[in-house]
């Protein structure tokens, strides 16, 4: 079985600590994950020796978790990927528009996941595809992928993301849209604002204006499907190119939405990681041409 190695160094403040306590309290490894690793051959080791959870760890020890990799059913397909950051645990990719993140019934071989699995094989790597954030096919920008189960479980819900969008009409200053969202009746994808929907809060700031468009910086307090697109449509400022929510295709042929910045604390190194992605030309051109 393929395995993914995750390594921790024991700091001075954990010298003499019980292994189970070290993994649970200091490393934030779940009890379920520890139980599974105890059942695996060489699941938890130190100095190439099995480390029992009742043993004591000491300052400077390298505690290694050999985590089993789930079987990967994604088809490997050669394709171009723009890598913004990569280490043993995380890879961050700048996704172009018109590229789905995961395979679907109608997109089996042209997704970010397909291309990443191919790259793994070329680099003699093996890890399950775990995207921490998801973008619509036609939303461009940063996608964070964990290379192991531990990193994924400790990254979910911790990403601070900033989006950039161009909406129709002029918005000035900053503000908040606080409107619940639910699935539009009779549809499988499109959302609408409704009192009986799920709580959804969007914060925005106007950055630049053209004649009839506004460039916005957006931060989400919640992460509902189509939240940004649905919210700005609800205040009569749909995103340019977003014809599902009332936007015009005159200046761009996809929703003018881009995930432009992500920061988080690395689950293992504890360093703050900040990654940025430039606003694509097709979004910038809206402001340049709408004079």
Tab-separated table of C-alpha atoms in Angstrom:
chain	number	residue	atom	x	y	z
A	1	UNK	CA	0.000	0.000	0.000
A	2	UNK	CA	1.230	3.497	-0.865
A	3	UNK	CA	1.986	5.730	2.114
A	4	UNK	CA	2.403	9.453	2.671
A	5	UNK	CA	4.934	10.485	5.291
A	6	UNK	CA	4.200	13.279	7.748
A	7	UNK	CA	7.000	14.327	10.105
A	8	UNK	CA	7.005	16.277	13.380
A	9	UNK	CA	9.960	17.520	15.405
A	10	UNK	CA	9.515	17.469	19.178
A	11	UNK	CA	10.042	20.971	20.630
A	12	UNK	CA	11.622	21.661	24.004
A	13	UNK	CA	8.282	22.339	25.671
A	14	UNK	CA	7.146	18.795	24.794
A	15	UNK	CA	10.243	17.024	26.178
A	16	UNK	CA	9.157	14.054	28.281
A	17	UNK	CA	5.576	14.116	27.005
A	18	UNK	CA	3.562	10.969	26.386
A	19	UNK	CA	3.410	10.209	22.638
A	20	UNK	CA	-0.375	10.106	22.553
A	21	UNK	CA	-0.585	13.479	24.298
A	22	UNK	CA	2.072	14.930	21.970
A	23	UNK	CA	0.194	13.827	18.869
A	24	UNK	CA	-3.241	14.830	20.144
A	25	UNK	CA	-2.483	18.120	21.884
A	26	UNK	CA	0.615	19.495	20.155
A	27	UNK	CA	0.186	18.085	16.638
A	28	UNK	CA	-3.629	18.055	16.551
A	29	UNK	CA	-3.792	14.484	15.243
A	30	UNK	CA	-7.282	13.071	15.736
A	31	UNK	CA	-7.905	10.070	17.981
A	32	UNK	CA	-9.375	8.220	14.979
A	33	UNK	CA	-6.224	8.836	12.935
A	34	UNK	CA	-3.975	7.661	15.778
A	35	UNK	CA	-6.028	4.472	16.158
A	36	UNK	CA	-5.725	3.761	12.434
A	37	UNK	CA	-1.972	4.379	12.427
A	38	UNK	CA	-1.480	2.012	15.368
A	39	UNK	CA	-2.999	-0.744	13.245
A	40	UNK	CA	-0.729	-0.020	10.285
A	41	UNK	CA	2.738	-1.527	9.956
A	42	UNK	CA	5.237	1.200	10.980
A	43	UNK	CA	2.352	3.635	11.259
A	44	UNK	CA	4.108	5.697	13.962
A	45	UNK	CA	7.900	5.557	14.156
A	46	UNK	CA	10.920	7.287	15.696
A	47	UNK	CA	14.498	6.596	14.582
A	48	UNK	CA	13.156	3.831	12.306
A	49	UNK	CA	11.633	2.080	15.323
A	50	UNK	CA	7.957	1.666	16.134
A	51	UNK	CA	6.834	4.356	18.567
A	52	UNK	CA	4.029	3.267	20.870
A	53	UNK	CA	1.500	5.832	22.039
A	54	UNK	CA	2.409	5.001	25.656
A	55	UNK	CA	6.082	5.829	25.029
A	56	UNK	CA	7.694	9.174	25.910
A	57	UNK	CA	9.021	11.632	23.344
A	58	UNK	CA	12.039	13.858	23.886
A	59	UNK	CA	13.293	17.193	22.584
A	60	UNK	CA	14.641	16.858	19.040
A	61	UNK	CA	12.936	13.537	18.285
A	62	UNK	CA	11.572	13.139	14.770
A	63	UNK	CA	8.171	11.504	15.010
A	64	UNK	CA	6.982	10.157	11.672
A	65	UNK	CA	3.465	9.162	10.695
A	66	UNK	CA	3.292	6.826	7.693
A	67	UNK	CA	-0.218	7.500	6.488
A	68	UNK	CA	-1.891	5.120	4.020
A	69	UNK	CA	-2.946	6.713	0.741
A	70	UNK	CA	-6.469	5.965	-0.460
A	71	UNK	CA	-6.798	4.403	-3.905
A	72	UNK	CA	-6.881	7.119	-6.564
A	73	UNK	CA	-9.587	6.632	-9.196
A	74	UNK	CA	-8.816	9.863	-11.078
A	75	UNK	CA	-7.521	9.418	-14.638
A	76	UNK	CA	-4.046	10.884	-15.182
A	77	UNK	CA	-4.030	13.348	-18.085
A	78	UNK	CA	-1.159	15.537	-19.227
A	79	UNK	CA	-1.939	19.237	-18.853
A	80	UNK	CA	-0.449	22.546	-17.807
A	81	UNK	CA	-0.518	23.600	-14.157
A	82	UNK	CA	0.664	26.943	-12.755
A	83	UNK	CA	2.146	26.073	-9.343
A	84	UNK	CA	2.340	28.962	-6.859
A	85	UNK	CA	3.645	27.023	-3.848
A	86	UNK	CA	4.636	23.454	-3.038
A	87	UNK	CA	6.208	21.498	-0.194
A	88	UNK	CA	5.898	17.939	1.151
A	89	UNK	CA	2.373	18.530	2.471
A	90	UNK	CA	0.685	21.161	0.305
A	91	UNK	CA	0.517	22.240	-3.313
A	92	UNK	CA	-1.159	25.496	-4.381
A	93	UNK	CA	-2.223	25.998	-7.989
A	94	UNK	CA	-3.371	29.061	-9.930
A	95	UNK	CA	-6.403	27.666	-11.780
A	96	UNK	CA	-7.452	29.295	-15.055
A	97	UNK	CA	-11.110	29.748	-15.875
A	98	UNK	CA	-12.815	27.038	-17.938
A	99	UNK	CA	-11.143	24.323	-15.843
A	100	UNK	CA	-13.177	22.284	-13.330
A	101	UNK	CA	-11.428	21.349	-10.087
A	102	UNK	CA	-12.881	17.809	-9.798
A	103	UNK	CA	-14.007	15.315	-12.431
A	104	UNK	CA	-17.758	15.225	-13.094
A	105	UNK	CA	-20.004	13.244	-15.424
A	106	UNK	CA	-19.328	15.651	-18.294
A	107	UNK	CA	-15.727	16.515	-17.332
A	108	UNK	CA	-13.834	13.246	-16.834
A	109	UNK	CA	-10.399	14.139	-18.191
A	110	UNK	CA	-10.000	17.934	-18.362
A	111	UNK	CA	-9.875	18.920	-14.689
A	112	UNK	CA	-7.234	20.227	-12.347
A	113	UNK	CA	-7.350	16.866	-10.555
A	114	UNK	CA	-6.549	14.946	-13.778
A	115	UNK	CA	-3.533	17.121	-14.502
A	116	UNK	CA	-2.257	16.921	-10.916
A	117	UNK	CA	-2.472	13.123	-10.847
A	118	UNK	CA	-0.426	13.035	-14.062
A	119	UNK	CA	2.169	15.345	-12.492
A	120	UNK	CA	2.352	13.076	-9.444
A	121	UNK	CA	3.191	10.103	-11.632
A	122	UNK	CA	5.895	12.093	-13.430
A	123	UNK	CA	7.412	13.058	-10.059
A	124	UNK	CA	7.064	9.557	-8.558
A	125	UNK	CA	4.624	10.882	-5.967
A	126	UNK	CA	1.375	9.403	-4.762
A	127	UNK	CA	-1.294	11.191	-2.756
A	128	UNK	CA	-5.055	11.445	-2.740
A	129	UNK	CA	-6.475	14.582	-4.355
A	130	UNK	CA	-7.876	16.723	-1.514
A	131	UNK	CA	-8.811	20.271	-2.529
A	132	UNK	CA	-9.243	22.457	0.558
A	133	UNK	CA	-11.129	25.172	-1.311
A	134	UNK	CA	-13.225	24.769	-4.433
A	135	UNK	CA	-13.777	27.169	-7.292
A	136	UNK	CA	-16.451	27.034	-9.992
A	137	UNK	CA	-15.216	25.964	-13.412
A	138	UNK	CA	-15.240	29.553	-14.710
A	139	UNK	CA	-13.892	31.182	-11.534
A	140	UNK	CA	-10.130	31.599	-11.753
A	141	UNK	CA	-7.508	31.735	-9.053
A	142	UNK	CA	-5.962	29.950	-6.110
A	143	UNK	CA	-6.762	26.334	-5.215
A	144	UNK	CA	-5.070	24.791	-2.164
A	145	UNK	CA	-4.553	21.006	-2.181
A	146	UNK	CA	-3.371	18.904	0.763
A	147	UNK	CA	-1.110	15.956	0.037
A	148	UNK	CA	-2.121	13.930	3.082
A	149	UNK	CA	-5.102	13.293	5.346
A	150	UNK	CA	-3.548	15.022	8.370
A	151	UNK	CA	-2.794	18.255	6.520
A	152	UNK	CA	-6.253	18.279	4.957
A	153	UNK	CA	-8.056	17.858	8.274
A	154	UNK	CA	-6.037	20.699	9.805
A	155	UNK	CA	-6.438	23.075	6.854
A	156	UNK	CA	-10.207	22.837	6.345
A	157	UNK	CA	-11.840	26.003	7.622
A	158	UNK	CA	-8.552	27.849	8.219
A	159	UNK	CA	-7.925	29.499	4.837
A	160	UNK	CA	-8.287	33.283	4.711
A	161	UNK	CA	-9.246	33.973	1.094
A	162	UNK	CA	-9.616	37.269	-0.741
A	163	UNK	CA	-11.562	37.402	-3.983
A	164	UNK	CA	-11.588	40.064	-6.669
A	165	UNK	CA	-14.592	40.631	-8.908
A	166	UNK	CA	-15.922	43.125	-11.398
A	167	UNK	CA	-19.621	43.839	-10.987
A	168	UNK	CA	-21.962	45.805	-13.205
A	169	UNK	CA	-22.819	49.314	-12.086
A	170	UNK	CA	-21.033	51.591	-9.655
A	171	UNK	CA	-20.497	50.730	-5.991
A	172	UNK	CA	-18.534	53.054	-3.715
A	173	UNK	CA	-16.851	52.539	-0.366
A	174	UNK	CA	-17.266	49.286	1.519
A	175	UNK	CA	-20.175	47.277	2.821
A	176	UNK	CA	-21.663	43.941	3.805
A	177	UNK	CA	-24.334	41.793	2.196
A	178	UNK	CA	-26.062	39.687	4.843
A	179	UNK	CA	-28.709	37.594	3.083
A	180	UNK	CA	-29.466	33.867	3.515
A	181	UNK	CA	-29.042	31.719	0.399
A	182	UNK	CA	-30.810	28.606	-0.804
A	183	UNK	CA	-31.165	26.558	-3.984
A	184	UNK	CA	-33.531	28.178	-6.460
A	185	UNK	CA	-36.689	26.090	-6.780
A	186	UNK	CA	-36.654	23.932	-9.879
A	187	UNK	CA	-32.878	24.267	-10.354
A	188	UNK	CA	-29.951	22.013	-9.470
A	189	UNK	CA	-27.211	24.667	-9.412
A	190	UNK	CA	-28.552	28.222	-9.272
A	191	UNK	CA	-29.010	29.872	-5.876
A	192	UNK	CA	-31.238	32.672	-4.641
A	193	UNK	CA	-31.520	34.792	-1.511
A	194	UNK	CA	-34.396	33.802	0.771
A	195	UNK	CA	-35.330	34.172	4.432
A	196	UNK	CA	-35.430	30.400	4.875
A	197	UNK	CA	-31.982	29.912	3.349
A	198	UNK	CA	-28.619	29.229	4.988
A	199	UNK	CA	-26.823	32.130	6.657
A	200	UNK	CA	-24.510	33.923	4.185
A	201	UNK	CA	-22.399	37.056	4.778
A	202	UNK	CA	-20.193	38.817	2.201
A	203	UNK	CA	-17.903	41.808	2.909
A	204	UNK	CA	-16.696	43.994	0.045
A	205	UNK	CA	-14.661	47.103	-0.751
A	206	UNK	CA	-14.674	49.066	-4.009
A	207	UNK	CA	-11.175	49.436	-5.494
A	208	UNK	CA	-11.593	50.919	-8.976
A	209	UNK	CA	-14.279	52.126	-11.351
A	210	UNK	CA	-14.852	52.374	-15.080
A	211	UNK	CA	-17.871	53.959	-16.724
A	212	UNK	CA	-20.313	51.207	-15.723
A	213	UNK	CA	-18.294	48.671	-13.704
A	214	UNK	CA	-16.672	48.370	-10.270
A	215	UNK	CA	-13.646	46.304	-9.257
A	216	UNK	CA	-14.283	44.839	-5.802
A	217	UNK	CA	-12.191	43.195	-3.102
A	218	UNK	CA	-14.318	40.561	-1.364
A	219	UNK	CA	-13.990	38.521	1.838
A	220	UNK	CA	-16.445	35.851	2.858
A	221	UNK	CA	-17.659	35.300	6.381
A	222	UNK	CA	-19.438	32.149	5.185
A	223	UNK	CA	-18.757	29.904	2.209
A	224	UNK	CA	-22.018	29.080	0.475
A	225	UNK	CA	-22.160	27.792	-3.099
A	226	UNK	CA	-22.313	30.734	-5.552
A	227	UNK	CA	-22.364	33.119	-2.569
A	228	UNK	CA	-20.570	36.043	-4.239
A	229	UNK	CA	-22.448	35.646	-7.523
A	230	UNK	CA	-25.844	35.333	-5.854
A	231	UNK	CA	-25.278	38.152	-3.349
A	232	UNK	CA	-24.235	40.791	-5.870
A	233	UNK	CA	-27.071	39.832	-8.178
A	234	UNK	CA	-29.457	40.313	-5.241
A	235	UNK	CA	-28.408	43.984	-4.909
A	236	UNK	CA	-28.739	44.567	-8.662
A	237	UNK	CA	-24.992	44.498	-9.312
A	238	UNK	CA	-24.417	41.079	-10.951
A	239	UNK	CA	-20.884	40.124	-11.854
A	240	UNK	CA	-19.867	40.969	-15.404
A	241	UNK	CA	-20.156	37.895	-17.615
A	242	UNK	CA	-22.309	35.994	-15.125
A	243	UNK	CA	-25.350	35.370	-17.303
A	244	UNK	CA	-26.762	32.820	-14.819
A	245	UNK	CA	-27.291	35.668	-12.352
A	246	UNK	CA	-28.163	38.448	-14.785
A	247	UNK	CA	-24.722	39.642	-15.858
A	248	UNK	CA	-23.977	40.778	-19.406
A	249	UNK	CA	-21.577	38.970	-21.762
A	250	UNK	CA	-20.664	42.194	-23.581
A	251	UNK	CA	-17.249	42.577	-21.933
A	252	UNK	CA	-16.312	39.048	-20.787
A	253	UNK	CA	-17.656	35.553	-21.505
A	254	UNK	CA	-17.404	34.155	-17.962
A	255	UNK	CA	-18.111	35.464	-14.479
A	256	UNK	CA	-15.511	38.099	-13.601
A	257	UNK	CA	-14.472	36.429	-10.346
A	258	UNK	CA	-10.968	35.530	-9.194
A	259	UNK	CA	-9.544	34.107	-5.953
A	260	UNK	CA	-6.522	36.372	-5.686
A	261	UNK	CA	-5.018	35.804	-2.236
A	262	UNK	CA	-4.874	33.067	0.394
A	263	UNK	CA	-3.111	32.940	3.735
A	264	UNK	CA	-3.040	30.302	6.467
A	265	UNK	CA	-0.851	28.776	9.168
A	266	UNK	CA	0.973	25.698	7.900
A	267	UNK	CA	-0.257	22.730	9.987
A	268	UNK	CA	3.225	21.250	10.375
A	269	UNK	CA	5.808	24.043	10.122
A	270	UNK	CA	3.452	26.544	11.849
A	271	UNK	CA	4.702	29.236	9.444
A	272	UNK	CA	2.271	31.726	7.996
A	273	UNK	CA	1.904	31.031	4.278
A	274	UNK	CA	0.663	33.806	1.993
A	275	UNK	CA	0.095	33.221	-1.723
A	276	UNK	CA	-1.123	35.736	-4.299
A	277	UNK	CA	-2.397	35.423	-7.862
A	278	UNK	CA	-2.539	38.284	-10.357
A	279	UNK	CA	-5.889	39.401	-11.725
A	280	UNK	CA	-6.299	37.749	-15.176
A	281	UNK	CA	-6.211	39.895	-18.292
A	282	UNK	CA	-9.817	39.200	-19.275
A	283	UNK	CA	-11.035	40.700	-15.983
A	284	UNK	CA	-8.629	43.654	-16.141
A	285	UNK	CA	-9.748	44.378	-19.706
A	286	UNK	CA	-13.314	45.103	-18.577
A	287	UNK	CA	-12.145	48.230	-16.785
A	288	UNK	CA	-9.820	49.210	-19.644
A	289	UNK	CA	-12.443	48.908	-22.374
A	290	UNK	CA	-15.469	50.271	-20.508
A	291	UNK	CA	-14.494	53.956	-20.728
